mmCIF file of C-alpha atoms in Angstrom:
data_model
loop_
_atom_site.group_PDB
_atom_site.id
_atom_site.type_symbol
_atom_site.label_atom_id
_atom_site.label_comp_id
_atom_site.label_asym_id
_atom_site.label_seq_id
_atom_site.Cartn_x
_atom_site.Cartn_y
_atom_site.Cartn_z
ATOM 1 C CA UNK A 1 101.062 134.456 79.312
ATOM 2 C CA UNK A 2 104.124 133.670 76.538
ATOM 3 C CA UNK A 3 104.764 129.980 75.760
ATOM 4 C CA UNK A 4 108.222 130.860 74.509
ATOM 5 C CA UNK A 5 111.262 129.227 76.324
ATOM 6 C CA UNK A 6 112.532 132.226 77.728
ATOM 7 C CA UNK A 7 109.664 132.430 79.914
ATOM 8 C CA UNK A 8 109.179 129.023 80.777
ATOM 9 C CA UNK A 9 110.668 127.764 84.119
ATOM 10 C CA UNK A 10 113.366 125.122 83.746
ATOM 11 C CA UNK A 11 112.664 121.505 84.449
ATOM 12 C CA UNK A 12 115.045 120.674 87.634
ATOM 13 C CA UNK A 13 116.045 117.251 89.251
ATOM 14 C CA UNK A 14 118.518 115.482 91.259
ATOM 15 C CA UNK A 15 118.989 113.895 94.118
ATOM 16 C CA UNK A 16 118.717 115.237 97.656
ATOM 17 C CA UNK A 17 120.119 113.277 100.871
ATOM 18 C CA UNK A 18 117.602 113.560 103.781
ATOM 19 C CA UNK A 19 119.939 113.461 106.679
ATOM 20 C CA UNK A 20 119.235 113.914 110.474
ATOM 21 C CA UNK A 21 119.623 112.318 114.265
ATOM 22 C CA UNK A 22 116.823 109.545 114.943
ATOM 23 C CA UNK A 23 113.186 110.442 115.341
ATOM 24 C CA UNK A 24 113.194 113.892 113.389
ATOM 25 C CA UNK A 25 110.711 112.865 111.018
ATOM 26 C CA UNK A 26 113.005 112.085 108.282
ATOM 27 C CA UNK A 27 110.621 109.299 106.625
ATOM 28 C CA UNK A 28 107.240 111.258 107.376
ATOM 29 C CA UNK A 29 108.731 113.982 105.272
ATOM 30 C CA UNK A 30 109.918 111.953 102.434
ATOM 31 C CA UNK A 31 106.468 109.861 102.407
ATOM 32 C CA UNK A 32 104.775 113.072 102.260
ATOM 33 C CA UNK A 33 106.801 114.729 99.341
ATOM 34 C CA UNK A 34 106.446 111.448 97.542
ATOM 35 C CA UNK A 35 103.038 110.987 97.964
ATOM 36 C CA UNK A 36 102.958 107.354 98.849
ATOM 37 C CA UNK A 37 104.283 105.461 101.433
ATOM 38 C CA UNK A 38 107.761 104.500 100.785
ATOM 39 C CA UNK A 39 109.435 104.694 104.005
ATOM 40 C CA UNK A 40 107.852 102.976 107.226
ATOM 41 C CA UNK A 41 107.412 105.235 110.254
ATOM 42 C CA UNK A 42 106.802 104.597 113.758
ATOM 43 C CA UNK A 43 107.241 106.777 117.283
ATOM 44 C CA UNK A 44 110.751 105.046 118.135
ATOM 45 C CA UNK A 45 113.933 106.063 117.166
ATOM 46 C CA UNK A 46 115.792 104.177 114.428
ATOM 47 C CA UNK A 47 112.979 102.536 112.575
ATOM 48 C CA UNK A 48 114.473 103.493 109.529
ATOM 49 C CA UNK A 49 117.570 100.982 108.609
ATOM 50 C CA UNK A 50 118.296 101.221 105.103
ATOM 51 C CA UNK A 51 119.057 103.999 102.645
ATOM 52 C CA UNK A 52 115.922 104.301 100.390
ATOM 53 C CA UNK A 53 114.835 106.672 97.498
ATOM 54 C CA UNK A 54 111.834 108.036 97.491
ATOM 55 C CA UNK A 55 111.026 110.147 94.068
ATOM 56 C CA UNK A 56 108.781 112.951 94.291
ATOM 57 C CA UNK A 57 107.537 113.993 90.910
ATOM 58 C CA UNK A 58 106.361 117.752 90.384
ATOM 59 C CA UNK A 59 105.207 119.624 87.223
ATOM 60 C CA UNK A 60 108.436 121.926 87.117
ATOM 61 C CA UNK A 61 110.802 119.202 88.581
ATOM 62 C CA UNK A 62 111.779 115.962 90.113
ATOM 63 C CA UNK A 63 113.480 115.284 93.488
ATOM 64 C CA UNK A 64 115.153 112.223 94.364
ATOM 65 C CA UNK A 65 114.671 111.861 97.931
ATOM 66 C CA UNK A 66 117.566 109.562 99.833
ATOM 67 C CA UNK A 67 116.000 108.503 103.238
ATOM 68 C CA UNK A 68 118.403 107.383 105.603
ATOM 69 C CA UNK A 69 118.925 105.901 108.976
ATOM 70 C CA UNK A 70 119.240 108.395 111.769
ATOM 71 C CA UNK A 71 122.913 109.602 112.408
ATOM 72 C CA UNK A 72 123.841 108.961 115.960
ATOM 73 C CA UNK A 73 127.107 109.049 117.987
ATOM 74 C CA UNK A 74 128.796 105.393 117.070
ATOM 75 C CA UNK A 75 129.981 104.555 120.454
ATOM 76 C CA UNK A 76 131.058 101.059 119.644
ATOM 77 C CA UNK A 77 127.587 99.734 119.689
ATOM 78 C CA UNK A 78 126.360 96.486 117.426
ATOM 79 C CA UNK A 79 127.119 95.729 113.912
ATOM 80 C CA UNK A 80 123.414 97.077 113.084
ATOM 81 C CA UNK A 81 124.447 100.463 114.730
ATOM 82 C CA UNK A 82 127.373 100.262 112.606
ATOM 83 C CA UNK A 83 125.696 99.666 109.465
ATOM 84 C CA UNK A 84 123.124 102.534 109.990
ATOM 85 C CA UNK A 85 125.755 104.650 110.505
ATOM 86 C CA UNK A 86 127.540 103.936 107.433
ATOM 87 C CA UNK A 87 124.549 104.025 105.562
ATOM 88 C CA UNK A 88 123.694 107.531 106.570
ATOM 89 C CA UNK A 89 127.059 108.933 106.115
ATOM 90 C CA UNK A 90 127.701 107.095 102.671
ATOM 91 C CA UNK A 91 124.112 108.849 101.470
ATOM 92 C CA UNK A 92 125.762 112.099 100.790
ATOM 93 C CA UNK A 93 127.919 110.681 98.330
ATOM 94 C CA UNK A 94 127.212 112.012 94.885
ATOM 95 C CA UNK A 95 124.029 113.999 95.758
ATOM 96 C CA UNK A 96 123.321 117.113 94.493
ATOM 97 C CA UNK A 97 121.758 118.519 97.670
ATOM 98 C CA UNK A 98 120.703 117.922 101.124
ATOM 99 C CA UNK A 99 118.031 118.796 103.541
ATOM 100 C CA UNK A 100 118.968 118.433 107.385
ATOM 101 C CA UNK A 101 115.904 117.560 109.243
ATOM 102 C CA UNK A 102 115.965 118.763 112.880
ATOM 103 C CA UNK A 103 113.389 119.156 115.538
ATOM 104 C CA UNK A 104 111.462 122.425 116.362
ATOM 105 C CA UNK A 105 113.282 123.815 119.505
ATOM 106 C CA UNK A 106 115.527 121.277 119.908
ATOM 107 C CA UNK A 107 119.149 120.992 118.626
ATOM 108 C CA UNK A 108 121.498 118.251 120.033
ATOM 109 C CA UNK A 109 125.191 117.174 119.498
ATOM 110 C CA UNK A 110 123.989 114.542 116.974
ATOM 111 C CA UNK A 111 122.414 117.499 114.983
ATOM 112 C CA UNK A 112 125.537 119.164 114.823
ATOM 113 C CA UNK A 113 127.384 115.938 113.642
ATOM 114 C CA UNK A 114 124.656 115.650 110.913
ATOM 115 C CA UNK A 115 125.550 119.471 109.756
ATOM 116 C CA UNK A 116 129.301 118.933 109.825
ATOM 117 C CA UNK A 117 128.989 115.743 107.586
ATOM 118 C CA UNK A 118 126.750 118.118 105.035
ATOM 119 C CA UNK A 119 129.319 120.917 105.495
ATOM 120 C CA UNK A 120 132.047 118.714 104.543
ATOM 121 C CA UNK A 121 130.222 117.351 101.496
ATOM 122 C CA UNK A 122 130.099 120.508 99.798
ATOM 123 C CA UNK A 123 126.304 120.374 98.969
ATOM 124 C CA UNK A 124 123.794 123.060 99.453
ATOM 125 C CA UNK A 125 122.110 122.122 102.619
ATOM 126 C CA UNK A 126 118.227 123.447 103.313
ATOM 127 C CA UNK A 127 117.218 123.518 106.825
ATOM 128 C CA UNK A 128 114.002 121.642 107.381
ATOM 129 C CA UNK A 129 112.721 122.434 110.852
ATOM 130 C CA UNK A 130 109.898 119.794 111.563
ATOM 131 C CA UNK A 131 107.385 119.390 114.060
ATOM 132 C CA UNK A 132 106.722 122.838 114.558
ATOM 133 C CA UNK A 133 103.270 121.707 115.492
ATOM 134 C CA UNK A 134 104.445 120.279 118.342
ATOM 135 C CA UNK A 135 106.216 123.519 119.699
ATOM 136 C CA UNK A 136 104.151 124.268 122.766
ATOM 137 C CA UNK A 137 105.227 128.210 122.662
ATOM 138 C CA UNK A 138 105.379 129.343 119.115
ATOM 139 C CA UNK A 139 107.203 132.317 119.941
ATOM 140 C CA UNK A 140 110.221 130.360 120.580
ATOM 141 C CA UNK A 141 110.614 129.310 117.028
ATOM 142 C CA UNK A 142 112.223 132.651 115.352
ATOM 143 C CA UNK A 143 115.053 132.633 118.434
ATOM 144 C CA UNK A 144 115.701 128.797 117.590
ATOM 145 C CA UNK A 145 116.148 129.620 113.842
ATOM 146 C CA UNK A 146 118.417 132.401 114.685
ATOM 147 C CA UNK A 147 120.602 130.250 117.311
ATOM 148 C CA UNK A 148 120.674 127.505 114.826
ATOM 149 C CA UNK A 149 121.508 129.536 111.774
ATOM 150 C CA UNK A 150 124.455 131.622 113.601
ATOM 151 C CA UNK A 151 127.596 130.480 112.154
ATOM 152 C CA UNK A 152 126.116 127.703 109.761
ATOM 153 C CA UNK A 153 125.313 128.287 106.158
ATOM 154 C CA UNK A 154 121.977 126.868 104.803
ATOM 155 C CA UNK A 155 120.487 127.819 101.339
ATOM 156 C CA UNK A 156 116.889 128.082 102.843
ATOM 157 C CA UNK A 157 115.135 127.331 105.952
ATOM 158 C CA UNK A 158 111.881 125.937 106.357
ATOM 159 C CA UNK A 159 109.564 125.289 109.380
ATOM 160 C CA UNK A 160 107.203 122.701 108.340
ATOM 161 C CA UNK A 161 104.832 120.034 109.964
ATOM 162 C CA UNK A 162 105.814 116.959 107.884
ATOM 163 C CA UNK A 163 102.785 114.824 109.584
ATOM 164 C CA UNK A 164 100.035 117.378 108.797
ATOM 165 C CA UNK A 165 101.569 118.195 105.146
ATOM 166 C CA UNK A 166 102.062 121.999 106.368
ATOM 167 C CA UNK A 167 104.697 124.102 104.968
ATOM 168 C CA UNK A 168 105.769 121.848 102.050
ATOM 169 C CA UNK A 169 105.138 123.611 99.333
ATOM 170 C CA UNK A 170 107.483 126.364 99.631
ATOM 171 C CA UNK A 171 110.127 123.497 100.838
ATOM 172 C CA UNK A 172 109.489 121.763 97.266
ATOM 173 C CA UNK A 173 110.298 124.993 95.922
ATOM 174 C CA UNK A 174 113.452 125.597 97.924
ATOM 175 C CA UNK A 175 114.715 121.954 96.917
ATOM 176 C CA UNK A 176 114.208 122.186 93.515
ATOM 177 C CA UNK A 177 115.947 125.664 93.395
ATOM 178 C CA UNK A 178 119.259 124.062 94.363
ATOM 179 C CA UNK A 179 119.139 121.123 92.023
ATOM 180 C CA UNK A 180 120.595 121.449 88.591
ATOM 181 C CA UNK A 181 118.516 122.030 85.294
ATOM 182 C CA UNK A 182 117.685 118.236 84.249
ATOM 183 C CA UNK A 183 115.168 116.229 82.804
ATOM 184 C CA UNK A 184 113.399 114.007 84.811
ATOM 185 C CA UNK A 185 115.761 110.990 86.055
ATOM 186 C CA UNK A 186 112.894 108.744 86.777
ATOM 187 C CA UNK A 187 109.493 107.924 85.055
ATOM 188 C CA UNK A 188 106.494 109.821 86.435
ATOM 189 C CA UNK A 189 104.719 106.778 87.740
ATOM 190 C CA UNK A 190 108.130 105.461 89.859
ATOM 191 C CA UNK A 191 108.149 106.396 93.726
ATOM 192 C CA UNK A 192 110.944 104.112 94.789
ATOM 193 C CA UNK A 193 114.192 102.201 93.843
ATOM 194 C CA UNK A 194 113.194 99.441 95.990
ATOM 195 C CA UNK A 195 111.356 96.332 94.976
ATOM 196 C CA UNK A 196 107.831 95.202 96.274
ATOM 197 C CA UNK A 197 109.537 92.538 97.913
ATOM 198 C CA UNK A 198 111.804 94.615 100.116
ATOM 199 C CA UNK A 199 108.873 97.249 100.703
ATOM 200 C CA UNK A 200 106.760 94.054 101.875
ATOM 201 C CA UNK A 201 109.146 93.210 104.670
ATOM 202 C CA UNK A 202 109.444 96.898 105.633
ATOM 203 C CA UNK A 203 105.936 96.877 106.254
ATOM 204 C CA UNK A 204 105.821 93.908 108.550
ATOM 205 C CA UNK A 205 108.892 95.281 110.459
ATOM 206 C CA UNK A 206 106.957 98.525 110.951
ATOM 207 C CA UNK A 207 104.179 96.907 112.549
ATOM 208 C CA UNK A 208 106.784 95.125 114.887
ATOM 209 C CA UNK A 209 107.955 98.654 115.640
ATOM 210 C CA UNK A 210 104.478 99.629 116.526
ATOM 211 C CA UNK A 211 103.058 96.764 118.315
ATOM 212 C CA UNK A 212 105.897 95.537 120.661
ATOM 213 C CA UNK A 213 107.597 96.960 123.731
ATOM 214 C CA UNK A 214 110.670 99.593 123.762
ATOM 215 C CA UNK A 215 113.603 96.919 123.336
ATOM 216 C CA UNK A 216 112.036 94.106 121.471
ATOM 217 C CA UNK A 217 111.681 95.559 118.087
ATOM 218 C CA UNK A 218 115.123 96.548 117.590
ATOM 219 C CA UNK A 219 116.016 92.579 117.787
ATOM 220 C CA UNK A 220 114.236 91.725 115.206
ATOM 221 C CA UNK A 221 114.476 91.883 111.151
ATOM 222 C CA UNK A 222 112.217 90.432 108.767
ATOM 223 C CA UNK A 223 113.181 88.123 105.724
ATOM 224 C CA UNK A 224 110.676 87.503 102.986
ATOM 225 C CA UNK A 225 110.837 83.727 101.688
ATOM 226 C CA UNK A 226 107.965 83.841 99.289
ATOM 227 C CA UNK A 227 106.688 86.363 97.074
ATOM 228 C CA UNK A 228 104.428 85.196 94.444
ATOM 229 C CA UNK A 229 101.768 86.629 91.884
ATOM 230 C CA UNK A 230 98.582 84.598 92.169
ATOM 231 C CA UNK A 231 96.105 86.189 89.274
ATOM 232 C CA UNK A 232 95.099 89.579 90.808
ATOM 233 C CA UNK A 233 96.715 88.405 94.418
ATOM 234 C CA UNK A 234 99.873 88.556 96.000
ATOM 235 C CA UNK A 235 100.884 85.324 98.444
ATOM 236 C CA UNK A 236 103.885 86.591 100.827
ATOM 237 C CA UNK A 237 105.663 84.477 103.381
ATOM 238 C CA UNK A 238 107.496 86.166 105.895
ATOM 239 C CA UNK A 239 109.945 85.277 108.627
ATOM 240 C CA UNK A 240 110.499 87.527 111.588
ATOM 241 C CA UNK A 241 113.820 86.980 112.731
ATOM 242 C CA UNK A 242 114.583 87.445 116.638
ATOM 243 C CA UNK A 243 117.777 86.851 118.923
ATOM 244 C CA UNK A 244 116.374 84.778 121.758
ATOM 245 C CA UNK A 245 113.632 82.321 122.333
ATOM 246 C CA UNK A 246 111.915 84.885 124.819
ATOM 247 C CA UNK A 247 111.670 87.336 122.374
ATOM 248 C CA UNK A 248 110.039 84.881 120.102
ATOM 249 C CA UNK A 249 107.376 84.355 122.658
ATOM 250 C CA UNK A 250 106.468 87.876 123.096
ATOM 251 C CA UNK A 251 106.387 88.323 119.234
ATOM 252 C CA UNK A 252 103.836 85.476 119.103
ATOM 253 C CA UNK A 253 102.063 86.567 122.024
ATOM 254 C CA UNK A 254 99.128 84.639 123.742
ATOM 255 C CA UNK A 255 97.888 82.130 121.718
ATOM 256 C CA UNK A 256 99.501 84.005 118.735
ATOM 257 C CA UNK A 257 97.174 86.809 119.071
ATOM 258 C CA UNK A 258 100.047 89.620 118.655
ATOM 259 C CA UNK A 259 101.535 87.877 115.660
ATOM 260 C CA UNK A 260 98.274 87.960 114.131
ATOM 261 C CA UNK A 261 97.768 91.437 114.663
ATOM 262 C CA UNK A 262 101.131 92.134 113.385
ATOM 263 C CA UNK A 263 100.793 90.413 110.194
ATOM 264 C CA UNK A 264 96.930 91.484 109.602
ATOM 265 C CA UNK A 265 98.120 95.286 109.954
ATOM 266 C CA UNK A 266 100.959 94.490 107.524
ATOM 267 C CA UNK A 267 98.857 93.221 105.005
ATOM 268 C CA UNK A 268 96.461 95.929 104.916
ATOM 269 C CA UNK A 269 99.167 98.404 104.382
ATOM 270 C CA UNK A 270 100.717 96.023 101.701
ATOM 271 C CA UNK A 271 97.591 96.193 99.960
ATOM 272 C CA UNK A 272 97.195 99.747 100.034
ATOM 273 C CA UNK A 273 100.632 100.321 98.528
ATOM 274 C CA UNK A 274 100.448 97.520 96.040
ATOM 275 C CA UNK A 275 96.808 98.276 95.049
ATOM 276 C CA UNK A 276 95.988 94.219 95.261
ATOM 277 C CA UNK A 277 94.798 91.659 97.602
ATOM 278 C CA UNK A 278 97.349 90.011 99.591
ATOM 279 C CA UNK A 279 97.785 86.785 101.318
ATOM 280 C CA UNK A 280 100.261 86.921 104.274
ATOM 281 C CA UNK A 281 101.461 84.187 106.298
ATOM 282 C CA UNK A 282 104.159 85.061 109.041
ATOM 283 C CA UNK A 283 106.644 82.918 111.152
ATOM 284 C CA UNK A 284 109.214 83.834 113.987
ATOM 285 C CA UNK A 285 112.404 82.306 114.226
ATOM 286 C CA UNK A 286 115.680 82.423 116.292
ATOM 287 C CA UNK A 287 119.213 83.289 115.247
ATOM 288 C CA UNK A 288 121.243 84.245 118.331
ATOM 289 C CA UNK A 289 122.750 87.651 118.179
ATOM 290 C CA UNK A 290 122.025 88.153 114.582
ATOM 291 C CA UNK A 291 122.120 92.035 115.103
ATOM 292 C CA UNK A 292 125.643 92.052 116.267
ATOM 293 C CA UNK A 293 126.736 89.555 113.254
ATOM 294 C CA UNK A 294 128.018 90.994 110.236
ATOM 295 C CA UNK A 295 127.294 87.727 108.116
ATOM 296 C CA UNK A 296 123.919 87.649 109.349
ATOM 297 C CA UNK A 297 123.249 91.205 108.469
ATOM 298 C CA UNK A 298 124.442 90.564 104.795
ATOM 299 C CA UNK A 299 122.003 87.643 104.521
ATOM 300 C CA UNK A 300 118.960 89.640 106.028
ATOM 301 C CA UNK A 301 119.931 92.442 103.200
ATOM 302 C CA UNK A 302 121.946 94.975 105.152
ATOM 303 C CA UNK A 303 124.399 95.320 102.728
ATOM 304 C CA UNK A 304 127.176 98.561 102.411
#
C-alpha cells in the first residue's frame, strides 16, 4: 500500500457533545470510548452532575467527548436540577458534532427535548441507540429505528451496548467522519480535562449513589479538603455533605459500617484510576438545604 499523502486517511479531531435524558448510559459510553473511567456511573438517574470532557484517542483521530447531566423537563425544581439542565444545554455551545443517546425501544418526551436542542444547534447528530442487549424482543429494534428517525435528521444511526462495548468501532468511525480534519487537540495520554482532585470527589459520590437508598444520594455532595502526595501515595480527606441530621446517620450507618464501605470502595476506584496507593479519610457534615442554595452550589463546585 502506498504511503503517499493522497491515500492516507486524514486525521480528524473535534468535540462531540454526548446528550440525552437521564439514565440512558451516556457516561458508560464515554468511559467505554475513552478506555478509562472518567465519568462515574450508577443505576440511578442523574448520577452525572457536571459537564466533563473525556478524551478518546485513536490512530486516525481524536474525539473530545463532552459528557453531560441528563436533560430533563425543568418544572421549577431545586437549584441543583436547574444547574444540571443549564450544564446539559450549555454543552452544545461550540462543539463540532453531537451524539444523541437513547434507550433501545423507548423514546420519551425528554428524548425529543434533547433532539430539538441539537437540531437548533445546527451540528451533525449521530443517533446512538444504547442498551440493545436489554431489548427482550430484538425484532422490535428496526421498527423502533424507523419510528425515531422519521422526520428527524441524523448523520448516522448506531445500535450499541456500551456496557458490553458492543458496536463501538462503527460508532467511532461515524463520529470521526463528522469531525474536521485536524491534528490532535490533546496529548495522547490525556483522558480528561478534570483534575485528580475533582475525580476523587466524584468517585466518593459514585459510591454514595450505589450504596444508599433511592432518595438520600440526591441530597449528598462531596468536597475534597485535602489532596496531598506523600511519596508514592496520595493522602485524601473527603467531606460528604448532607442536608439533614437524619441523612447523616444514614450515610454513616450502624457503627460507621456504611461510611466505611463507601470509603473502601471509593479508595479502590481511586487506586485503579490514579495508579498508586491512596489513604482516604471521610467525614459527614450537614448543611441545611444545600442543593437548593445557589451560593452553596458554587462553593461545592457547581459553577456555570
